[in-house]
Amino acid sequence: MRRIKCNIHKKKVVMMTTIILTVLLILYIILVNFLISAALVPSFMQKLEAFERITDESYAAQVQTSDIKGNRQANLNETKEWLKTAEHQKISAKTDDGYTLIAEVFPFKQKELWNTEQTSHKWVLLLHGYTGWKEEMYPFAYWYHKEGYHVLVPDLRCQGESEGDYIGMGWTDHFDCMLWIEYILSQDAEAQIVLHGQSMGAAAALMMTGERLPENIQAVVSDCAYTDAYSMFGEKIKEWFQLPAFPLVDSACLILQLRGGYNLKEASAIEAVKRSKVPILFIHGDADAMISVQMTKDLYQAAGCQKELLIIEGAGHGQSQDKDPDAYYNSIRKFLDKSLA
């Protein structure tokens, strides 16, 4: 009888333990799914007011000096005036998984080439950052257009006007961007294409360099990129939610693979640049509180291609062009003069 009671007790303990572990596992899976949605699904982020919080935190982390503010406002004013008369066209592309992506094209007309009959074959693809949109890149579009480039500025998937379920952290974007390359080549088979991205857009551009690319892609300008999405996701989980990166990020990789079709560990710019044959100009501000300048230094060291490095003193995240516009744009101009065949 005692043995029977003991067996019954053991069974109850095992059952209760199983129930508790099952509940904890379910809660853990719910937590991981919540974190993925809170970081990578814009519609969910809006419900949580995460966009506003991220924007506020990002602004608070920026360098707020008078020169940066003044240069930025002057650039925005000039861009606004340019947009009043600039010819542009909205275009779309369909991804293999059925999403419609939207971009704006600013063609450079021959009549603007100042007494020359040459036709410009220079193109630039401008890629915005995390939770951004194409309009943020219009000041860069204005500069490139003045330099004689046709400009294509897309909304990356799941952001701006483009469809999608999950922000791609550069990985899905680097595949999507090939659609825009195809569009450019359909317009100009002799196109000389520059990829210029900021933050996540820069990481996407760098990831593209690890693939087999058309020879038309002749240069990359990487502004404040991160080394890999896995590391960034872990940092933001700790920063935004005060939760440990391990084991949450590894669990997120598994669930995101099931939900979103990609793995954060695959989204590695630093692995891509090791295989790159495309010249890359790496730019970063040394006061960047969002993505460490060390990440760009690591990318520069890892890159197996022709490369240059520009560190702007006193610039925060995505502020290099506003902190020192002369150094920023002159470095790009000289780099592209050398890189474009």
Coordinates of C-alpha atoms in Angstrom, one line a residue:
M1 CA 0.0 0.0 0.0
R2 CA 2.8 2.4 0.9
R3 CA 4.5 1.6 -2.4
I4 CA 1.3 2.4 -4.3
K5 CA 0.9 5.7 -2.5
C6 CA 4.5 6.5 -3.2
N7 CA 4.0 5.8 -6.9
I8 CA 0.9 7.9 -7.0
H9 CA 2.8 10.7 -5.3
K10 CA 5.6 10.4 -7.8
K11 CA 3.2 10.5 -10.7
K12 CA 1.6 13.7 -9.3
V13 CA 4.9 15.3 -8.9
V14 CA 5.9 14.4 -12.5
M15 CA 2.6 15.6 -13.8
M16 CA 2.8 18.9 -11.9
T17 CA 6.4 19.4 -13.0
T18 CA 5.4 18.7 -16.6
I19 CA 2.5 21.2 -16.4
I20 CA 4.7 23.9 -14.9
L21 CA 7.4 23.4 -17.5
T22 CA 4.8 23.4 -20.3
V23 CA 3.3 26.6 -19.0
L24 CA 6.7 28.2 -18.7
L25 CA 7.6 27.1 -22.2
I26 CA 4.4 28.5 -23.6
L27 CA 5.0 31.8 -21.7
Y28 CA 8.6 31.8 -23.0
I29 CA 7.4 31.3 -26.6
I30 CA 4.9 34.1 -26.2
L31 CA 7.6 36.4 -24.9
V32 CA 9.9 35.6 -27.8
N33 CA 7.1 36.2 -30.3
F34 CA 6.2 39.4 -28.5
L35 CA 9.8 40.6 -28.8
I36 CA 10.0 39.8 -32.5
S37 CA 6.7 41.6 -33.2
A38 CA 7.8 44.6 -31.0
A39 CA 11.1 44.9 -32.9
L40 CA 10.2 43.8 -36.5
V41 CA 6.5 44.3 -37.2
P42 CA 5.6 47.9 -37.8
S43 CA 1.8 47.5 -37.3
F44 CA 2.4 45.8 -33.9
M45 CA 5.0 48.5 -33.0
Q46 CA 2.5 51.2 -33.7
K47 CA 0.0 49.6 -31.3
L48 CA 2.7 49.6 -28.6
E49 CA 3.6 53.1 -29.6
A50 CA 7.1 51.7 -30.2
F51 CA 7.7 53.9 -33.2
E52 CA 7.3 57.0 -31.1
R53 CA 9.4 55.6 -28.3
I54 CA 12.2 54.5 -30.7
T55 CA 12.1 57.9 -32.4
D56 CA 12.3 59.8 -29.1
E57 CA 15.1 57.6 -27.8
S58 CA 17.0 57.9 -31.1
Y59 CA 16.7 61.7 -31.0
A60 CA 17.8 61.8 -27.3
A61 CA 20.9 59.8 -28.2
Q62 CA 21.9 62.1 -31.0
V63 CA 24.5 64.8 -30.8
Q64 CA 22.7 68.2 -30.4
T65 CA 25.2 70.8 -31.4
S66 CA 24.5 74.0 -33.2
D67 CA 26.6 73.1 -36.3
I68 CA 24.8 69.8 -36.8
K69 CA 21.4 71.4 -36.4
G70 CA 22.3 74.3 -38.7
N71 CA 23.8 72.2 -41.5
R72 CA 20.9 69.8 -41.3
Q73 CA 18.3 72.5 -41.6
A74 CA 20.1 74.2 -44.4
N75 CA 20.3 70.8 -46.3
L76 CA 16.6 70.2 -45.7
N77 CA 15.7 73.6 -47.0
E78 CA 17.7 73.1 -50.2
T79 CA 16.2 69.7 -50.7
K80 CA 12.7 71.1 -50.3
E81 CA 13.4 73.7 -52.9
W82 CA 14.9 71.0 -55.3
L83 CA 11.8 68.8 -54.8
K84 CA 9.5 71.6 -56.1
T85 CA 10.9 71.3 -59.6
A86 CA 12.7 67.9 -59.7
E87 CA 11.2 65.4 -62.1
H88 CA 10.4 62.2 -60.4
Q89 CA 8.3 59.0 -60.9
K90 CA 6.9 56.4 -58.5
I91 CA 7.6 52.8 -59.5
S92 CA 6.8 49.5 -58.0
A93 CA 8.3 45.9 -58.0
K94 CA 6.9 42.6 -56.8
T95 CA 9.0 40.3 -54.6
D96 CA 9.1 36.5 -55.0
D97 CA 7.0 36.2 -51.9
G98 CA 4.3 38.4 -53.2
Y99 CA 4.9 41.9 -51.6
T100 CA 4.7 45.1 -53.6
L101 CA 7.6 47.4 -53.0
I102 CA 7.6 51.2 -53.8
A103 CA 10.4 53.5 -54.9
E104 CA 10.8 57.0 -56.2
V105 CA 13.1 57.6 -59.3
F106 CA 14.7 61.0 -60.0
P107 CA 16.1 60.9 -63.5
F108 CA 18.9 63.1 -64.5
K109 CA 18.1 64.8 -67.8
Q110 CA 20.7 65.4 -70.5
K111 CA 19.8 69.1 -70.7
E112 CA 21.2 69.5 -67.2
L113 CA 24.7 68.4 -68.4
W114 CA 25.8 71.9 -69.2
N115 CA 26.7 72.2 -72.9
T116 CA 27.6 68.5 -73.4
E117 CA 26.0 65.9 -75.5
Q118 CA 27.0 63.0 -73.2
T119 CA 24.3 61.0 -71.5
S120 CA 24.9 60.2 -67.8
H121 CA 25.1 56.5 -67.0
K122 CA 25.6 57.1 -63.3
W123 CA 23.0 55.7 -61.0
V124 CA 22.7 55.6 -57.2
L125 CA 20.4 53.3 -55.1
L126 CA 19.8 55.0 -51.7
L127 CA 18.8 52.8 -48.8
H128 CA 17.3 54.1 -45.6
G129 CA 17.6 52.7 -42.1
Y130 CA 15.6 50.8 -39.5
T131 CA 11.9 52.0 -39.2
G132 CA 12.8 54.6 -41.8
W133 CA 11.3 55.6 -45.2
K134 CA 12.6 56.8 -48.5
E135 CA 11.9 60.5 -47.9
E136 CA 14.7 60.5 -45.3
M137 CA 17.2 59.9 -48.1
Y138 CA 16.0 62.8 -50.3
P139 CA 18.8 65.1 -49.1
F140 CA 21.3 62.5 -50.4
A141 CA 19.3 62.2 -53.5
Y142 CA 19.6 66.0 -54.0
W143 CA 23.4 65.8 -53.7
Y144 CA 23.8 62.9 -56.1
H145 CA 21.4 64.5 -58.6
K146 CA 23.6 67.6 -58.6
E147 CA 26.5 65.3 -59.3
G148 CA 24.8 64.0 -62.4
Y149 CA 23.3 60.8 -61.1
H150 CA 20.0 59.2 -61.8
V151 CA 18.6 58.4 -58.3
L152 CA 16.4 55.5 -57.1
V153 CA 15.1 55.7 -53.6
P154 CA 13.0 52.8 -52.3
D155 CA 11.0 52.1 -49.2
L156 CA 12.5 48.9 -47.8
R157 CA 10.0 46.1 -47.2
C158 CA 7.5 46.6 -44.4
Q159 CA 8.3 50.3 -44.2
G160 CA 7.0 53.5 -45.8
E161 CA 4.7 52.5 -48.7
S162 CA 6.2 49.1 -49.3
E163 CA 4.4 45.9 -48.2
G164 CA 5.8 43.2 -46.0
D165 CA 5.3 41.4 -42.7
Y166 CA 8.7 41.8 -41.0
I167 CA 11.5 44.4 -41.2
G168 CA 14.3 42.5 -42.9
M169 CA 17.3 43.8 -40.9
G170 CA 19.1 44.0 -44.2
W171 CA 18.8 40.4 -45.1
T172 CA 15.5 40.2 -47.0
D173 CA 16.3 43.8 -48.2
H174 CA 19.5 42.7 -49.9
F175 CA 17.5 40.3 -52.1
D176 CA 14.7 42.8 -52.6
C177 CA 17.2 45.4 -53.8
M178 CA 18.1 43.2 -56.8
L179 CA 14.7 44.1 -58.2
W180 CA 15.7 47.7 -58.3
I181 CA 19.0 46.8 -59.9
E182 CA 17.1 44.9 -62.5
Y183 CA 14.9 48.0 -63.1
I184 CA 18.0 50.3 -63.5
L185 CA 19.5 47.8 -66.0
S186 CA 16.2 47.7 -67.9
Q187 CA 16.5 51.5 -68.3
D188 CA 20.3 51.6 -69.0
A189 CA 22.3 48.6 -69.8
E190 CA 25.5 50.7 -69.4
A191 CA 24.5 51.9 -65.9
Q192 CA 27.3 52.5 -63.4
I193 CA 25.6 51.8 -60.1
V194 CA 26.5 53.0 -56.6
L195 CA 24.8 51.6 -53.5
H196 CA 24.6 54.1 -50.7
G197 CA 22.9 53.2 -47.4
Q198 CA 22.6 54.4 -43.9
S199 CA 22.4 52.2 -40.8
M200 CA 20.3 49.1 -41.7
G201 CA 20.3 50.3 -45.4
A202 CA 24.1 50.3 -45.3
A203 CA 24.1 46.8 -43.8
A204 CA 21.8 45.7 -46.7
A205 CA 24.1 47.2 -49.2
L206 CA 27.1 45.4 -47.7
M207 CA 25.2 42.1 -47.6
M208 CA 24.6 42.6 -51.4
T209 CA 28.4 42.7 -51.9
G210 CA 28.7 39.1 -50.7
E211 CA 26.5 37.9 -53.6
R212 CA 27.3 37.5 -57.3
L213 CA 26.5 40.9 -58.6
P214 CA 26.4 42.5 -62.1
E215 CA 29.6 44.3 -63.0
N216 CA 27.4 47.5 -63.2
I217 CA 27.5 47.7 -59.4
Q218 CA 30.8 49.6 -59.1
A219 CA 30.9 51.1 -55.6
V220 CA 29.3 51.1 -52.1
V221 CA 29.0 53.9 -49.6
S222 CA 28.3 52.4 -46.2
D223 CA 27.3 55.0 -43.6
C224 CA 27.1 53.7 -40.0
A225 CA 26.4 50.1 -40.8
Y226 CA 26.3 47.3 -38.2
T227 CA 28.3 44.1 -38.5
D228 CA 25.4 41.7 -38.2
A229 CA 21.7 41.6 -37.3
Y230 CA 22.2 39.0 -34.6
S231 CA 24.4 41.3 -32.5
M232 CA 22.1 44.3 -33.1
F233 CA 19.0 42.4 -32.1
G234 CA 20.7 41.3 -28.9
E235 CA 21.8 44.8 -28.0
K236 CA 18.3 46.2 -28.6
I237 CA 16.6 43.6 -26.5
K238 CA 18.8 44.6 -23.6
E239 CA 18.5 48.3 -24.3
W240 CA 14.7 48.5 -25.0
F241 CA 13.3 45.7 -22.8
Q242 CA 16.0 45.2 -20.2
L243 CA 16.2 41.5 -21.0
P244 CA 19.2 39.2 -21.5
A245 CA 20.3 38.6 -25.1
F246 CA 20.9 34.9 -24.3
P247 CA 18.9 32.7 -24.9
L248 CA 16.3 35.1 -26.2
V249 CA 18.1 36.0 -29.5
D250 CA 18.8 32.4 -30.4
S251 CA 15.1 31.5 -29.7
A252 CA 14.1 34.5 -31.8
C253 CA 16.3 33.3 -34.7
L254 CA 14.4 30.0 -34.7
I255 CA 10.9 31.5 -34.4
L256 CA 11.7 34.2 -37.0
Q257 CA 12.8 31.5 -39.4
L258 CA 9.4 29.9 -39.0
R259 CA 7.4 33.2 -39.1
G260 CA 9.4 35.4 -41.3
G261 CA 11.4 33.0 -43.4
Y262 CA 14.9 34.3 -42.5
N263 CA 17.4 33.8 -39.7
L264 CA 19.0 36.7 -38.0
K265 CA 22.3 34.9 -38.0
E266 CA 22.3 34.9 -41.8
A267 CA 22.0 38.7 -41.9
S268 CA 25.8 39.3 -41.5
A269 CA 27.4 42.2 -43.3
I270 CA 30.8 41.3 -41.9
E271 CA 30.7 37.9 -43.5
A272 CA 29.5 39.4 -46.8
V273 CA 32.3 42.0 -47.1
K274 CA 34.9 39.3 -46.7
R275 CA 33.8 38.1 -50.2
S276 CA 33.2 41.5 -51.7
K277 CA 34.8 42.5 -55.0
V278 CA 33.1 45.9 -55.0
P279 CA 35.0 48.9 -53.6
I280 CA 33.5 50.2 -50.3
L281 CA 33.8 53.5 -48.5
F282 CA 33.0 53.0 -44.8
I283 CA 31.8 56.1 -42.9
H284 CA 30.9 56.4 -39.3
G285 CA 30.6 59.1 -36.6
D286 CA 32.7 58.5 -33.5
A287 CA 29.9 59.8 -31.2
D288 CA 27.4 57.3 -32.5
A289 CA 25.4 56.0 -29.4
M290 CA 23.2 53.6 -31.4
I291 CA 25.7 51.6 -33.5
S292 CA 29.3 51.6 -32.2
V293 CA 31.9 53.1 -34.5
Q294 CA 33.9 49.9 -33.7
M295 CA 31.4 48.0 -35.9
T296 CA 32.5 50.0 -38.9
K297 CA 36.1 49.6 -38.0
D298 CA 35.6 45.8 -37.8
L299 CA 33.8 45.8 -41.2
Y300 CA 36.7 47.8 -42.7
Q301 CA 39.2 45.4 -41.4
A302 CA 37.2 42.4 -42.6
A303 CA 36.6 43.7 -46.1
G304 CA 38.5 41.9 -48.8
C305 CA 38.0 44.5 -51.5
Q306 CA 39.3 48.0 -52.3
K307 CA 38.2 50.1 -49.3
E308 CA 38.5 53.4 -47.6
L309 CA 37.5 54.5 -44.1
L310 CA 36.2 57.9 -42.9
I311 CA 35.5 58.6 -39.2
I312 CA 33.8 61.9 -38.5
E313 CA 34.6 63.3 -35.1
G314 CA 31.6 64.5 -33.1
A315 CA 29.0 62.9 -35.3
G316 CA 26.2 60.8 -33.8
H317 CA 24.2 58.1 -35.6
G318 CA 23.5 59.1 -39.2
Q319 CA 24.9 62.6 -38.6
S320 CA 28.2 62.5 -40.4
Q321 CA 26.8 64.5 -43.4
D322 CA 25.5 67.2 -41.0
K323 CA 28.5 67.4 -38.7
D324 CA 31.1 67.8 -41.5
P325 CA 29.3 68.0 -44.9
D326 CA 32.5 69.0 -46.8
A327 CA 34.5 66.0 -45.5
Y328 CA 31.6 63.7 -46.0
Y329 CA 30.6 64.6 -49.6
N330 CA 34.2 65.4 -50.8
S331 CA 35.3 62.0 -49.6
I332 CA 32.4 60.3 -51.5
R333 CA 33.1 62.3 -54.6
K334 CA 36.8 61.4 -54.7
F335 CA 36.0 57.8 -53.9
L336 CA 33.5 57.5 -56.7
D337 CA 35.7 59.3 -59.2
K338 CA 38.2 56.5 -58.6
S339 CA 35.7 53.6 -58.4
L340 CA 33.5 54.2 -61.4
A341 CA 35.0 52.8 -64.5

